[in-house]
XYZ file of C-alpha atoms in Angstrom:
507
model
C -3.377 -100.968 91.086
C -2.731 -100.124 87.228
C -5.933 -98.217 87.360
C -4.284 -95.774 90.828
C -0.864 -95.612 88.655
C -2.551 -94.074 85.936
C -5.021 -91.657 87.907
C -1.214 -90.621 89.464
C 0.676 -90.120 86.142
C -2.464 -88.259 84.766
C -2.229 -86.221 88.126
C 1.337 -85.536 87.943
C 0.897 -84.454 84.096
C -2.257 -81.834 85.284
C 0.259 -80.537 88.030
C 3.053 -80.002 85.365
C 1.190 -78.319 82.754
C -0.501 -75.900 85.920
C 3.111 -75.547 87.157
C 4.089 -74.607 83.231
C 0.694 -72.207 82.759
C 1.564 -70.540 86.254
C 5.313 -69.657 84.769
C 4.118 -68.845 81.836
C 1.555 -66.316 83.807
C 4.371 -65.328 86.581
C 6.747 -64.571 83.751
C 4.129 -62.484 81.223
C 4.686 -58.822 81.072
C 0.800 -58.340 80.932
C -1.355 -58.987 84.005
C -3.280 -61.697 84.550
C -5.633 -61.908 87.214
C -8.812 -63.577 88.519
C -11.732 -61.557 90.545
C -14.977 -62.285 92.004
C -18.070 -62.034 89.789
C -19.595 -59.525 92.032
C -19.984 -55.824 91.281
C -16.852 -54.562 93.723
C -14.291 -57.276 91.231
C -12.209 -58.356 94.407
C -9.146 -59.942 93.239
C -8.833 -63.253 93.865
C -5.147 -64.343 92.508
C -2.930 -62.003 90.219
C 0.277 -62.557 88.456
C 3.530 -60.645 89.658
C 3.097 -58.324 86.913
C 1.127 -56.175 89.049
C 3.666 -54.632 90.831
C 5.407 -53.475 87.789
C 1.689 -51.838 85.940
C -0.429 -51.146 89.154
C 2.742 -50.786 92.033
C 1.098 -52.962 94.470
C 3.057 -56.440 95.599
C 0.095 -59.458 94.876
C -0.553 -60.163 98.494
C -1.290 -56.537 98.661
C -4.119 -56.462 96.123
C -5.243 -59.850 96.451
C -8.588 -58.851 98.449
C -9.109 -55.508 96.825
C -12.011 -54.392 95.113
C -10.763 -53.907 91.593
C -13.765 -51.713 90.500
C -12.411 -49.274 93.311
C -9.676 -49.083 91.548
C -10.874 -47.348 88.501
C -11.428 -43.785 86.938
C -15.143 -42.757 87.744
C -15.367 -41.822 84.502
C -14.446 -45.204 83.180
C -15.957 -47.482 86.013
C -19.195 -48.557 84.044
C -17.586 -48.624 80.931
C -19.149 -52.622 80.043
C -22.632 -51.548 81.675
C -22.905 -49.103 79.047
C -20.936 -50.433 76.115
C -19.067 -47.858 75.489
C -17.286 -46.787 72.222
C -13.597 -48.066 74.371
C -15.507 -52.048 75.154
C -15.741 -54.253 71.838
C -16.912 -57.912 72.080
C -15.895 -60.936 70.511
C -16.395 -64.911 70.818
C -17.396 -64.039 74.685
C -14.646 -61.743 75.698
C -14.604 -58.524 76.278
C -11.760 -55.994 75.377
C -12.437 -52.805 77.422
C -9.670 -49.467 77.690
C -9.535 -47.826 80.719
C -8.337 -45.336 83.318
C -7.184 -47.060 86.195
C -5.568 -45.886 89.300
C -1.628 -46.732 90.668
C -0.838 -47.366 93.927
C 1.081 -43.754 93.439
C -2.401 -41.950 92.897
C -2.119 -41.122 89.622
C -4.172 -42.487 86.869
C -2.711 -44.989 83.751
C -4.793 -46.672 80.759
C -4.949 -50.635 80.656
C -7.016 -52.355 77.700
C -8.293 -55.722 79.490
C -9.196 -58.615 77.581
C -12.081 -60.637 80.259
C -13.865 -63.507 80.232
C -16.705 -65.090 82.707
C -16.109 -68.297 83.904
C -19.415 -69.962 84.507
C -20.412 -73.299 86.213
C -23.126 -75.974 84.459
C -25.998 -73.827 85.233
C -24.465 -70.767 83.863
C -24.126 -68.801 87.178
C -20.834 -66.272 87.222
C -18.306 -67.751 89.112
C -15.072 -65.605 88.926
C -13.633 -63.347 86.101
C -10.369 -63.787 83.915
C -8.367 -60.815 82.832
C -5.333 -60.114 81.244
C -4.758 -56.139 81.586
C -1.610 -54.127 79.531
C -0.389 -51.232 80.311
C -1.034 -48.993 77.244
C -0.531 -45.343 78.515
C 2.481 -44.461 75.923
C 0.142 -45.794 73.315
C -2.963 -43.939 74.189
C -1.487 -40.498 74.793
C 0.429 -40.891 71.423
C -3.608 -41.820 69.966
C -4.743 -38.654 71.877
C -2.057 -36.298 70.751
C -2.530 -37.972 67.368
C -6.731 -37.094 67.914
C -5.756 -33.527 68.736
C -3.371 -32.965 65.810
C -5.799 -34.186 63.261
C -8.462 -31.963 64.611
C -6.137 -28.888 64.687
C -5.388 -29.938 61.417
C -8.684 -30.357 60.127
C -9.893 -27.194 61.839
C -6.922 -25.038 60.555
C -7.366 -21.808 58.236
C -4.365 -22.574 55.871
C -5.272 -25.473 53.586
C -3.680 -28.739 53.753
C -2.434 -31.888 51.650
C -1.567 -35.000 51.764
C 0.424 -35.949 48.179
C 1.481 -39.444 47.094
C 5.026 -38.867 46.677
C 4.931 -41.281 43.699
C 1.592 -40.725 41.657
C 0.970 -36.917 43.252
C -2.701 -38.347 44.301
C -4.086 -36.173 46.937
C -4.914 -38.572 49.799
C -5.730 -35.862 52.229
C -7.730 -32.760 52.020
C -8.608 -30.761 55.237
C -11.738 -28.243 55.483
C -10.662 -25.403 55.001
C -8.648 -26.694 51.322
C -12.110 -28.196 50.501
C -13.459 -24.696 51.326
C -10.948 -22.946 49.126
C -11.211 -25.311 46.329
C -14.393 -24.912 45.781
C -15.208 -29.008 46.195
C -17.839 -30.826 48.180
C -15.718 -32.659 51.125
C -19.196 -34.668 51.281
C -18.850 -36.109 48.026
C -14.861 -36.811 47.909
C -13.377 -37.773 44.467
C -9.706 -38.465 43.691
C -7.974 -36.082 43.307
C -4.540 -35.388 41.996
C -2.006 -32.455 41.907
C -2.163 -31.202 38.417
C -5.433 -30.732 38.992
C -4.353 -27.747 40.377
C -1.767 -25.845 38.460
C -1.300 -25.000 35.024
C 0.657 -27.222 33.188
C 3.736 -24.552 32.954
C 3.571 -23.571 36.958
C 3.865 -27.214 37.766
C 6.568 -28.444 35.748
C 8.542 -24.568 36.613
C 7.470 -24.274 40.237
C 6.111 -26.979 41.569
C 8.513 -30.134 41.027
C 11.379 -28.290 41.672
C 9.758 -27.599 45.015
C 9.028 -30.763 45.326
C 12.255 -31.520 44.449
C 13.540 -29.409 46.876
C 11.764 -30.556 49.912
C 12.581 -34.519 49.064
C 16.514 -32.877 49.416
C 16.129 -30.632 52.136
C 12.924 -32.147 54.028
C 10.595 -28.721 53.272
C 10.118 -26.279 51.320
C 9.236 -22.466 51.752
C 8.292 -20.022 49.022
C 4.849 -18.768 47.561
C 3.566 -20.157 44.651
C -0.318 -19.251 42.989
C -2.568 -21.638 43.598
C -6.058 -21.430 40.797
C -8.690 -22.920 42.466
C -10.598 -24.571 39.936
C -13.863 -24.633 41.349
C -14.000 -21.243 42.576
C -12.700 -18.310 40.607
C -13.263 -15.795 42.963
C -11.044 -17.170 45.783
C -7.464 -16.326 45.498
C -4.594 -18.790 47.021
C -1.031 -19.533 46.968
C 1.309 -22.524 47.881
C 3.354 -21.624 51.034
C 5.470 -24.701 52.569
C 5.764 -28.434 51.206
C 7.213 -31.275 54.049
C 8.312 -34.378 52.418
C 7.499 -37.155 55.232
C 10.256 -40.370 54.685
C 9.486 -43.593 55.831
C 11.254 -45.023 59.111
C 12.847 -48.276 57.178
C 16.916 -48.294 55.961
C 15.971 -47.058 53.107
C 14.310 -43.433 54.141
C 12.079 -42.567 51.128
C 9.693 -39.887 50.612
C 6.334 -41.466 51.357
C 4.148 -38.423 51.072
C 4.414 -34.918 51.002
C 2.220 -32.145 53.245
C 1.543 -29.323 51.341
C 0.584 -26.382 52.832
C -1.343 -23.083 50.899
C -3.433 -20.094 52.789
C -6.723 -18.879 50.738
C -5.184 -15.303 50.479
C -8.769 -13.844 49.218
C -9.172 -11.357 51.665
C -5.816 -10.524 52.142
C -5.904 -9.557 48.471
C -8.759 -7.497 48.624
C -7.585 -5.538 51.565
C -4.512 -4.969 49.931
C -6.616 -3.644 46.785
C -8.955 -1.846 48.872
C -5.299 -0.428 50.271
C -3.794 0.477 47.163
C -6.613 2.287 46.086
C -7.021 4.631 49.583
C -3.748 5.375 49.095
C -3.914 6.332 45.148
C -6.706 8.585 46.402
C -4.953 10.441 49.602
C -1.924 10.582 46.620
C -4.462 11.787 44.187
C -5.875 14.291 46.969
C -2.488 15.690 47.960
C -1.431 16.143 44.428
C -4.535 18.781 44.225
C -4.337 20.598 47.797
C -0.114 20.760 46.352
C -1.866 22.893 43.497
C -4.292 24.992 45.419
C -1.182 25.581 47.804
C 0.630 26.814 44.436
C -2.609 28.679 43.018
C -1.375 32.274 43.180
C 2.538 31.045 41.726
C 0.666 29.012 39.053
C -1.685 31.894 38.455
C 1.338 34.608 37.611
C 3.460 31.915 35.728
C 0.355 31.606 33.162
C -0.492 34.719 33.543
C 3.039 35.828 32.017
C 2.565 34.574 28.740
C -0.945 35.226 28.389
C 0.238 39.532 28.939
C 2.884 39.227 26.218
C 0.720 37.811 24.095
C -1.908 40.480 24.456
C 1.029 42.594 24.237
C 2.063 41.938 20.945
C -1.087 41.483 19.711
C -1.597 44.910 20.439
C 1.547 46.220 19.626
C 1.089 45.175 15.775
C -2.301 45.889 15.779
C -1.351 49.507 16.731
C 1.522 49.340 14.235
C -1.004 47.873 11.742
C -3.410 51.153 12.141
C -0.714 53.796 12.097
C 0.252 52.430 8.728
C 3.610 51.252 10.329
C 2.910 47.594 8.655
C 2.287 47.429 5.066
C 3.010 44.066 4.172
C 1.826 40.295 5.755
C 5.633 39.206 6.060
C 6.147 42.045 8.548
C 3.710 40.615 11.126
C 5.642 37.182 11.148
C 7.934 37.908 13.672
C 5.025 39.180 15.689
C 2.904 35.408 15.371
C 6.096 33.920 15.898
C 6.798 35.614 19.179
C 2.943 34.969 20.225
C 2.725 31.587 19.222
C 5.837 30.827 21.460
C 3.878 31.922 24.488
C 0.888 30.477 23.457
C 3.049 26.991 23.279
C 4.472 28.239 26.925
C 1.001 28.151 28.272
C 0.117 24.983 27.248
C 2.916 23.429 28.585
C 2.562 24.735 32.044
C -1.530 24.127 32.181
C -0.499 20.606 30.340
C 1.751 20.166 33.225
C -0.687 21.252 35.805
C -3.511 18.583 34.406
C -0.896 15.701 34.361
C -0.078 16.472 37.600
C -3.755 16.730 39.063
C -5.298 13.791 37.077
C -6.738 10.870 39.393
C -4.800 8.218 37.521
C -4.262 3.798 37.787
C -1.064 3.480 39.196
C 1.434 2.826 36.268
C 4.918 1.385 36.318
C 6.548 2.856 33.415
C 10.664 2.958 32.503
C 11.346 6.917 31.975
C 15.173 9.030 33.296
C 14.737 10.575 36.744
C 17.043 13.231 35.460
C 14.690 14.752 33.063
C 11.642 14.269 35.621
C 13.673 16.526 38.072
C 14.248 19.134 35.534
C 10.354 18.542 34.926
C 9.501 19.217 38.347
C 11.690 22.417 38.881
C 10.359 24.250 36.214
C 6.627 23.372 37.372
C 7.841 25.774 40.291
C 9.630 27.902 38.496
C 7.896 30.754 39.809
C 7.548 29.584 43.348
C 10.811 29.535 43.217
C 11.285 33.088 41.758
C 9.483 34.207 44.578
C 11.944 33.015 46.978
C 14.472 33.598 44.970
C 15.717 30.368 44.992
C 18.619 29.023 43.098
C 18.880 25.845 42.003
C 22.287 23.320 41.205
C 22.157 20.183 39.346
C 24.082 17.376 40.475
C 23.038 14.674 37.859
C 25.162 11.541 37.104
C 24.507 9.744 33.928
C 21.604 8.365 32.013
C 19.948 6.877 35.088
C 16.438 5.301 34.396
C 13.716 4.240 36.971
C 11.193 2.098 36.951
C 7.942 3.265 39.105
C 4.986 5.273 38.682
C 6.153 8.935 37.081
C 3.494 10.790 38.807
C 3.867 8.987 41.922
C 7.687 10.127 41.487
C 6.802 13.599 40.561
C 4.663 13.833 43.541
C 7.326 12.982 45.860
C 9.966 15.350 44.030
C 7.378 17.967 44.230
C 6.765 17.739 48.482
C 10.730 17.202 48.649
C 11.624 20.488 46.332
C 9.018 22.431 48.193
C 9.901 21.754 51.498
C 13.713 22.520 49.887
C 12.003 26.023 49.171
C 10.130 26.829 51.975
C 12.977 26.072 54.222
C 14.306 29.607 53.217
C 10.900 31.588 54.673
C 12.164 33.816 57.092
C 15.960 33.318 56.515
C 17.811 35.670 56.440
C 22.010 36.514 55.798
C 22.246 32.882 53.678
C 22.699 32.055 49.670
C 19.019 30.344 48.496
C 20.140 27.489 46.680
C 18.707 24.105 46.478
C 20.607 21.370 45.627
C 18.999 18.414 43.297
C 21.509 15.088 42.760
C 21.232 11.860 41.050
C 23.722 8.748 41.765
C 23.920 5.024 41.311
C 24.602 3.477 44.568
C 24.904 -0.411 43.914
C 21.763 -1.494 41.937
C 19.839 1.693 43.149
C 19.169 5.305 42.484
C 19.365 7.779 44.883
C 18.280 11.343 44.728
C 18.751 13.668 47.101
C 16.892 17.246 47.400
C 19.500 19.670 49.953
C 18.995 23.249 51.233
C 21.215 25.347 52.854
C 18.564 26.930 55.307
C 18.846 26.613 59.282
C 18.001 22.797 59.361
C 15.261 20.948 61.373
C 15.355 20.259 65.382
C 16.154 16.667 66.453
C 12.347 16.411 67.868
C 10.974 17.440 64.775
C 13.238 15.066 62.781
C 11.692 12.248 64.784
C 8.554 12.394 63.791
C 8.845 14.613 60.521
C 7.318 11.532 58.403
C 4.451 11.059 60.700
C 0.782 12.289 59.412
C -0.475 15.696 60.123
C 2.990 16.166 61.323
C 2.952 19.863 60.111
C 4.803 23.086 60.261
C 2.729 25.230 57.865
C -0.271 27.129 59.117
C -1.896 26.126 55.822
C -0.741 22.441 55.916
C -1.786 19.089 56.471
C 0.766 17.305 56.942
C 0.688 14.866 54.853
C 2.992 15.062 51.830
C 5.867 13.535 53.605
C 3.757 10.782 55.053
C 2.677 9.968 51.461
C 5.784 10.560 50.029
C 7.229 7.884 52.471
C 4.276 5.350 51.249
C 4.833 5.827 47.769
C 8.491 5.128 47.915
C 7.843 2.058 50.172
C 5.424 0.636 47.708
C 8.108 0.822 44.780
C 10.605 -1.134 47.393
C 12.835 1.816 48.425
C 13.414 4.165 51.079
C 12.981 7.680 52.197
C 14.688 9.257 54.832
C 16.310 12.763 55.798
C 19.103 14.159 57.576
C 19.335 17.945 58.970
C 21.547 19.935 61.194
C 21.856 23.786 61.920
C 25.267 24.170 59.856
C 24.288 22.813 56.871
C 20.942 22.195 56.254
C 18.540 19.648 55.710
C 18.917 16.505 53.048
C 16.210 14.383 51.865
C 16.812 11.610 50.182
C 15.180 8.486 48.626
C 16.164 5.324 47.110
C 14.769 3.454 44.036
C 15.963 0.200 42.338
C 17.625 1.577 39.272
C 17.345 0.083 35.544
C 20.565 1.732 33.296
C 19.572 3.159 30.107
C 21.717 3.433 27.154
């Protein structure tokens, strides 16, 4: 009889510990189930977590076949071994697809194991399945951001907030930088930059982007490695970490290899030297016969009174060498007159670097104006100075000349066929805030409003000779020194082009 009360108590004990490992199983969040070692897994028991993963009730998927159930992609995931199954101690960890009641698809990670009788023979399968979906598209969006970031054109960084070590460099930085991303070496931010850009520009942007959370701005990056690539820092993130405390952990720097972009802008600069260059010369073929009678002035008083005193010379008129003074006086002046407009004309016409040089627009408009001094005469053109102060400029003189010179012409050639009107053309200079404005103003019969519209486009021409370009030029050239041109016109009172510079004061 002591022998039966034991056999009971050890009974009872079995049944409480099963009662304890079945609450323990009803009351998990994962799902723990047992199937049939047969290739369709029919569920033999499962815990009520089932209905809250899966959607079905238990006595609705007790019976099932559980390998039904999953994504066909995923079903012979342990046949294969796939990359998602790992093994350990004789279980098997496998993530999945698998389908809810609903219809759509989730992702469980299952941890199995076979239960097998004395002889080894599969009896029945234990699983305990989690529903990991949040976690796996989190690890997939994760997946695709590192490959967008690894495949990206603009170079990026990982830095240690602390040390400034460069835990992270994607392809295209490797690329830039001139480095092997085979043979990785560590790597730290002065590495980079010259000792004077980091401590100017660089720590106060990191700086900034530890206060603010990023930083934009454009700071040149050397690639040490390569000196034919060309970069620049665009945008630092400083990343904090989720505790109380909210540190920086590491920043994301982010540059763009600006190599090309450089040389296209070269390439650019120096097209549009040359259609400058170009327009300069078709300005002075345009101007040939005008700048053929303005030389040819002094050059016929100068044969004139060389001449004249060699005449006076044979007739006896001229005895002694102080008498002929006045005479080489009056030549040389013309001689120096000649020079100045043929210097002008080559300084004009010369293919030249472009040049950013501090000189008074005041005196460059009086330069320009008597470089078409005779042009003018021809029209009979008047011009009035409206100049306020000392102004200076800095830009390109020729450049500036060049503009002047389309501006004052068109000023001129406004008055062709005009009739009943004064000829006058207006120059002014003014300081308008920190710029400098000059504006060229006729009095002629103004431009249409279509005309106006497109009057800076190229080959936008009114002359039978033209080719439209000067004012499309003009436009470029005061763009590239950061102002603007623009013009106004009406029949009453003309037209007014003007342009703005940013103005340096002289003294």
């Amino acid at each position: 009889m002591d022998r039966i009360s034991e056999l009971e108590q050890e009974l009872a004990e079995c049944r409480r510990k099963a009662d304890r490992y079945r609450l323990l199983a009803e009351q998990s969040t994962d799902m723990i189930s047992r199937n049939a070692a047969t290739p369709d897994w029919t569920y033999i028991d499962v815990s009520p977590a089932v209905e809250r993963i899966l959607g079905y009730r238990v006595d609705e998927i007790i019976g099932m076949s559980g390998y039904a159930l999953f994504h066909p992609d995923d079903a012979d995931n342990l046949k294969k071994r796939a990359d998602s199954v790992r093994y350990s101690r004789g279980m098997y960890t496998n993530t999945y697809r698998y389908r809810h009641k609903n219809g759509h698809y989730i992702w469980l990670e299952t941890t199995s194991r076979t239960i097998r009788d004395e002889d080894g023979k599969p009896l029945e399968v234990i699983c305990v399945s989690r529903d990991i979906t949040e976690r796996e598209l989190a690890q997939q969006s994760t997946r695709r951001l590192a490959r967008v970031v690894e495949a990206a054109s603009d170079m990026i960084l990982f830095c240690n907030h602390r040390t400034h070590q460069l835990t992270y460099i994607n392809e295209s930085a490797y690329r830039t930088l001139g480095w092997e991303q085979e043979n990785p070496v560590v790597l730290y931010l002065d590495q980079l930059f010259p000792k004077q850009i980091l401590q100017e520009m660089i720590e106060p942007a990191l700086q900034h982007a530890a206060l603010h959370g990023v930083w934009y701005g454009s700071i040149p990056l050397l690639p040490p490695g390569s000196l034919e690539r060309v970069a620049e820092l665009r945008e630092i993130i400083a990343h904090r970490s989720r505790n109380g405390n909210r540190q920086v952990e590491y920043y994301s720097i982010i540059g763009r290899d600006i190599t090309l972009q450089r040389k296209a802008e070269e390439q650019s600069k120096r097209q549009q030297l040359e259609m400058a260059h170009m327009s300069r010369v078709l300005s002075v073929g345009e101007m040939a016969t005008e700048l053929a009678h303005e030389i040819n002035q002094p050059l016929a008083a100068i044969l004139n009174y060389c001449n004249g005193t060699q005449r006076r010379i044979e007739e006896g008129k001229i005895r002694e060498v102080s008498e002929v003074a006045q005479a080489m006086e009056l030549i040389s002046r013309q001689a120096h007159r000649s020079a100045e407009i043929i210097k002008r004309i080559r300084r004009f016409v010369r293919r030249t670097d472009y040049q950013r040089i501090l000189f008074p627009i005041n005196e460059t408009c009086e330069e320009v104006i008597r470089f078409l001094h005779q042009e003018a005469s021809d029209y009979h053109i008047k011009f009035k100075f409206r100049f306020e102060g000392n102004l200076m400029v800095e830009a390109d003189r020729v450049q500036i000349e060049q503009v002047l010179l389309n501006l004052v012409r068109n000023a001129i050639e406004a008055y062709d066929k005009q009739q009943g009107r004064e000829r006058q053309v207006i120059i002014q200079t003014k300081q308008q805030d920190q710029h400098l404005q000059v504006s060229v103003i006729d009095k002629a019969c103004g431009i249409s409003e279509e005309r106006l519209q497109g009057l800076f486009e190229p080959f936008m021409t009114t002359k039978a000779n033209g080719l439209g370009m000067g004012l499309s030029i003009s436009r470029t050239i005061i763009e590239q020194h950061g102002g603007q041109l623009w013009a106004e016109s009406d029949p009453t009172s003309g037209t007014r082009f003007h342009f703005k510079l940013p103005l340096k004061s002289g003294e």
